[in-house]
Tab-separated table of C-alpha atoms in Angstrom:
chain	number	residue	atom	x	y	z
A	1	MET	CA	0.000	0.000	0.000
A	2	LYS	CA	1.266	3.449	-0.899
A	3	ARG	CA	2.053	5.852	1.924
A	4	GLN	CA	-0.438	8.469	0.688
A	5	THR	CA	-3.200	5.866	0.369
A	6	MET	CA	-2.552	4.591	3.883
A	7	VAL	CA	-2.698	8.139	5.330
A	8	ALA	CA	-5.904	8.852	3.405
A	9	LEU	CA	-7.490	5.622	4.699
A	10	LEU	CA	-6.451	6.298	8.291
A	11	ARG	CA	-7.770	9.859	8.112
A	12	ALA	CA	-11.006	8.593	6.571
A	13	ILE	CA	-11.385	6.223	9.544
A	14	VAL	CA	-10.897	9.167	11.940
A	15	ILE	CA	-13.553	11.213	10.100
A	16	ILE	CA	-15.995	8.288	10.032
A	17	LEU	CA	-15.503	7.525	13.745
A	18	ALA	CA	-15.878	11.202	14.694
A	19	ALA	CA	-19.019	11.514	12.525
A	20	LEU	CA	-20.470	8.356	14.109
A	21	CYS	CA	-19.733	9.794	17.564
A	22	VAL	CA	-21.480	13.072	16.702
A	23	LEU	CA	-24.421	11.135	15.226
A	24	LEU	CA	-24.688	8.908	18.302
A	25	PHE	CA	-24.315	11.605	20.964
A	26	PHE	CA	-26.126	14.506	19.313
A	27	VAL	CA	-28.815	12.814	17.195
A	28	LEU	CA	-29.534	9.211	18.201
A	29	LEU	CA	-29.204	9.549	21.975
A	30	PRO	CA	-31.472	12.623	22.269
A	31	MET	CA	-34.041	10.868	20.025
A	32	GLU	CA	-33.849	7.669	22.057
A	33	GLY	CA	-34.059	9.677	25.279
A	34	LYS	CA	-37.175	11.515	24.127
A	35	MET	CA	-38.806	8.236	23.119
A	36	THR	CA	-37.932	6.686	26.492
A	37	ALA	CA	-39.295	9.757	28.298
A	38	GLU	CA	-42.574	9.460	26.380
A	39	VAL	CA	-42.907	5.718	26.982
A	40	THR	CA	-41.889	5.883	30.659
A	41	PRO	CA	-42.844	9.353	31.969
A	42	GLU	CA	-41.558	8.449	35.472
A	43	TYR	CA	-38.022	8.642	34.051
A	44	ALA	CA	-38.617	11.811	32.030
A	45	TRP	CA	-36.701	13.871	34.600
A	46	ALA	CA	-33.550	11.842	33.760
A	47	TYR	CA	-33.537	12.988	30.135
A	48	TRP	CA	-31.309	16.032	30.597
A	49	PRO	CA	-28.945	14.556	33.243
A	50	CYS	CA	-28.331	11.510	31.024
A	51	LEU	CA	-27.868	13.653	27.943
A	52	ILE	CA	-25.449	16.015	29.689
A	53	PHE	CA	-23.490	13.003	30.984
A	54	ALA	CA	-23.303	11.633	27.421
A	55	TRP	CA	-22.157	14.988	26.038
A	56	VAL	CA	-19.503	15.444	28.723
A	57	PHE	CA	-18.275	11.907	27.987
A	58	CYS	CA	-18.242	12.773	24.278
A	59	VAL	CA	-15.785	15.682	24.727
A	60	PRO	CA	-12.599	13.636	25.457
A	61	VAL	CA	-13.722	10.932	23.013
A	62	LEU	CA	-13.927	13.490	20.205
A	63	GLY	CA	-10.808	15.178	21.595
A	64	MET	CA	-8.798	12.154	20.490
A	65	ALA	CA	-9.664	12.792	16.834
A	66	ALA	CA	-7.518	15.916	16.360
A	67	PRO	CA	-4.192	14.430	17.599
A	68	ALA	CA	-4.920	11.191	15.700
A	69	TRP	CA	-5.503	13.231	12.528
A	70	GLN	CA	-2.200	15.084	13.033
A	71	ILE	CA	-0.256	11.899	13.814
A	72	PHE	CA	-1.542	10.230	10.653
A	73	GLY	CA	-0.542	13.343	8.705
A	74	THR	CA	3.084	12.906	9.756
A	75	LEU	CA	3.090	9.422	8.212
A	76	LYS	CA	3.082	11.030	4.749
A	77	GLU	CA	6.867	11.372	4.755
A	78	LYS	CA	9.317	8.663	5.792
A	79	GLY	CA	10.893	9.266	9.213
A	80	ARG	CA	8.710	12.256	10.096
A	81	ALA	CA	6.499	10.301	12.495
A	82	PHE	CA	9.213	9.983	15.138
A	83	CYS	CA	9.082	13.509	16.511
A	84	HIS	CA	8.450	15.120	19.888
A	85	GLU	CA	5.138	16.597	18.641
A	86	ASN	CA	3.771	13.107	17.982
A	87	ALA	CA	4.911	11.952	21.420
A	88	ARG	CA	2.932	14.869	22.885
A	89	ARG	CA	-0.088	14.016	20.698
A	90	PHE	CA	-0.055	10.397	21.868
A	91	ARG	CA	0.124	11.641	25.468
A	92	ILE	CA	-2.924	13.877	24.835
A	93	MET	CA	-4.775	10.863	23.401
A	94	ALA	CA	-3.872	8.806	26.466
A	95	LEU	CA	-5.123	11.557	28.783
A	96	CYS	CA	-8.345	11.873	26.758
A	97	ALA	CA	-8.953	8.114	26.973
A	98	TRP	CA	-8.366	8.108	30.743
A	99	ALA	CA	-10.547	11.208	31.180
A	100	ALA	CA	-13.332	9.506	29.217
A	101	ALA	CA	-12.990	6.406	31.438
A	102	VAL	CA	-13.211	8.528	34.608
A	103	ILE	CA	-16.187	10.554	33.291
A	104	PHE	CA	-17.972	7.364	32.267
A	105	ALA	CA	-17.351	5.674	35.633
A	106	VAL	CA	-18.443	8.738	37.615
A	107	GLY	CA	-21.498	9.249	35.398
A	108	VAL	CA	-22.582	5.629	35.681
A	109	VAL	CA	-22.246	5.697	39.472
A	110	MET	CA	-24.178	8.983	39.710
A	111	LEU	CA	-26.961	7.723	37.463
A	112	ALA	CA	-27.119	4.423	39.343
A	113	MET	CA	-27.422	6.334	42.630
A	114	ALA	CA	-30.265	8.345	41.094
A	115	GLY	CA	-31.987	5.082	40.200
A	116	VAL	CA	-31.617	5.449	36.442
A	117	GLY	CA	-30.198	2.821	34.124
A	118	SER	CA	-30.478	-0.842	33.432
A	119	GLY	CA	-28.684	-3.937	34.721
A	120	PRO	CA	-27.274	-5.083	31.375
A	121	LEU	CA	-25.787	-1.616	30.828
A	122	TRP	CA	-24.034	-1.520	34.210
A	123	PHE	CA	-22.822	-5.103	34.248
A	124	SER	CA	-21.848	-5.714	30.637
A	125	LEU	CA	-21.157	-2.452	28.836
A	126	THR	CA	-19.554	-0.532	31.712
A	127	PRO	CA	-16.640	-2.908	32.519
A	128	LEU	CA	-16.005	-3.517	28.832
A	129	LEU	CA	-15.973	0.175	27.958
A	130	LEU	CA	-13.865	1.088	30.985
A	131	LEU	CA	-11.348	-1.663	30.266
A	132	GLY	CA	-11.248	-0.649	26.620
A	133	LEU	CA	-10.677	3.043	27.379
A	134	VAL	CA	-8.059	2.414	30.086
A	135	SER	CA	-6.213	-0.078	27.864
A	136	PHE	CA	-6.334	2.294	24.900
A	137	GLY	CA	-4.978	5.037	27.163
A	138	PHE	CA	-2.079	2.832	28.245
A	139	ALA	CA	-1.386	1.858	24.638
A	140	CYS	CA	-1.270	5.544	23.647
A	141	TYR	CA	0.962	6.338	26.618
A	142	ALA	CA	3.333	3.516	25.655
A	143	MET	CA	3.370	4.810	22.071
A	144	SER	CA	4.138	8.286	23.396
A	145	ARG	CA	7.198	6.960	25.262
A	146	LEU	CA	8.274	4.913	22.261
A	147	VAL	CA	7.957	7.828	19.833
A	148	ARG	CA	9.755	10.197	22.239
A	149	GLU	CA	12.674	7.791	22.673
A	150	SER	CA	12.825	7.205	18.923
A	151	ALA	CA	12.789	10.968	18.297
A	152	GLU	CA	15.672	11.399	20.747
A	153	MET	CA	17.621	8.589	19.068
A	154	GLN	CA	16.941	10.060	15.635
A	155	GLU	CA	18.095	13.491	16.814
A	156	GLU	CA	21.255	12.011	18.318
A	157	ASN	CA	21.918	10.137	15.105
A	158	ARG	CA	21.386	13.300	13.057
A	159	LEU	CA	23.833	15.189	15.269
A	160	THR	CA	26.508	12.509	15.083
A	161	VAL	CA	29.177	13.551	12.627
B	1	MET	CA	31.415	20.604	27.956
B	2	ILE	CA	33.458	19.610	24.935
B	3	VAL	CA	34.455	22.470	22.633
B	4	VAL	CA	35.332	21.703	19.030
B	5	ASN	CA	38.177	23.948	17.873
B	6	ILE	CA	37.822	23.084	14.229
B	7	ASP	CA	37.598	26.754	13.162
B	8	VAL	CA	40.864	27.524	15.019
B	9	MET	CA	42.675	24.695	13.227
B	10	MET	CA	41.149	25.706	9.897
B	11	ALA	CA	42.409	29.252	10.404
B	12	ARG	CA	45.890	27.985	11.328
B	13	ARG	CA	46.021	25.821	8.217
B	14	LYS	CA	44.393	28.599	6.142
B	15	MET	CA	41.751	26.150	4.964
B	16	SER	CA	38.198	27.041	3.989
B	17	LEU	CA	35.118	25.073	5.030
B	18	THR	CA	34.522	23.979	1.449
B	19	GLU	CA	38.109	22.769	1.091
B	20	LEU	CA	37.931	20.821	4.345
B	21	SER	CA	34.565	19.375	3.375
B	22	GLU	CA	36.023	18.103	0.100
B	23	LYS	CA	39.193	16.722	1.745
B	24	VAL	CA	37.378	14.948	4.593
B	25	GLY	CA	34.317	13.882	2.665
B	26	ILE	CA	31.856	15.326	5.149
B	27	THR	CA	28.949	17.466	4.029
B	28	MET	CA	29.022	21.205	4.736
B	29	ALA	CA	25.928	20.739	6.905
B	30	ASN	CA	27.730	18.218	9.140
B	31	LEU	CA	30.835	20.398	9.332
B	32	SER	CA	28.622	23.279	10.341
B	33	ILE	CA	27.097	21.115	13.118
B	34	LEU	CA	30.637	20.447	14.350
B	35	LYS	CA	31.699	24.093	14.093
B	36	THR	CA	28.670	25.459	15.920
B	37	GLY	CA	29.026	22.946	18.751
B	38	LYS	CA	25.654	21.312	18.083
B	39	ALA	CA	27.172	17.854	17.515
B	40	LYS	CA	26.241	15.221	20.079
B	41	ALA	CA	28.931	12.741	19.022
B	42	VAL	CA	31.907	12.474	16.681
B	43	ARG	CA	32.852	9.172	15.067
B	44	PHE	CA	36.521	8.089	15.396
B	45	GLU	CA	36.458	7.719	11.630
B	46	THR	CA	35.497	11.390	11.191
B	47	LEU	CA	38.025	12.500	13.790
B	48	GLU	CA	40.742	10.549	11.999
B	49	LYS	CA	39.824	12.147	8.656
B	50	LEU	CA	39.812	15.625	10.209
B	51	CYS	CA	43.200	15.038	11.874
B	52	ARG	CA	44.633	13.811	8.592
B	53	ALA	CA	43.233	16.748	6.620
B	54	LEU	CA	44.301	19.360	9.151
B	55	ASN	CA	47.551	17.590	10.060
B	56	CYS	CA	46.851	17.740	13.785
B	57	GLN	CA	46.043	15.622	16.860
B	58	PRO	CA	42.561	14.937	18.262
B	59	GLY	CA	43.509	17.101	21.246
B	60	ASP	CA	44.013	20.064	18.919
B	61	LEU	CA	40.409	19.746	17.758
B	62	LEU	CA	38.673	18.843	21.022
B	63	GLU	CA	38.904	20.664	24.319
B	64	TYR	CA	37.138	20.237	27.679
B	65	ALA	CA	35.778	23.445	29.213
B	66	GLU	CA	33.873	24.023	32.475
B	67	GLU	CA	30.253	25.059	31.833
């Protein structure tokens, strides 16, 4: 696969994932929430708290798109990916993933305490999503260290005469 | 810190940067890195070539100075 094609594909994936996120959090969830509120009016009060929780959770999730986009952009040229900027971008992605995990955990606990939510959501989706986000965060953090060390090695090599 | 006195030796030998670059086989960019003190390491091979071209000892090119 050509370098340019690979970058284009990776960036397309970022756009698609970000668009799906926007669609889910700003279109589907409010629609689903309104339907739930109409069907079960006793939970209508939870519409806005749940929606705000979803939107707050969405911020770090979408926040990962920009650094990912920039990292993929550096893959266009050979050897450009190992730079300190990319190490910083991976660190931002790690922090975003961990922030999303914390927001999700706190939100789930708060909603559970308020008596909103369902068993399958708490016991199946929550651990999976939390594990996924924390693991992704650690993977990004490891990549950040790797890229930083590679950038330092590359710099040292460049300055060896 | 290690100071590279390549410009001093070049002046003593009345040799230009281009001439040294051609004699040693190092690019002007790399010689500039050496001259400006940005180099992080010098290969023995390069040092040997520089000593041969400038007819000097490694100690004439490198000097330790307190920071």
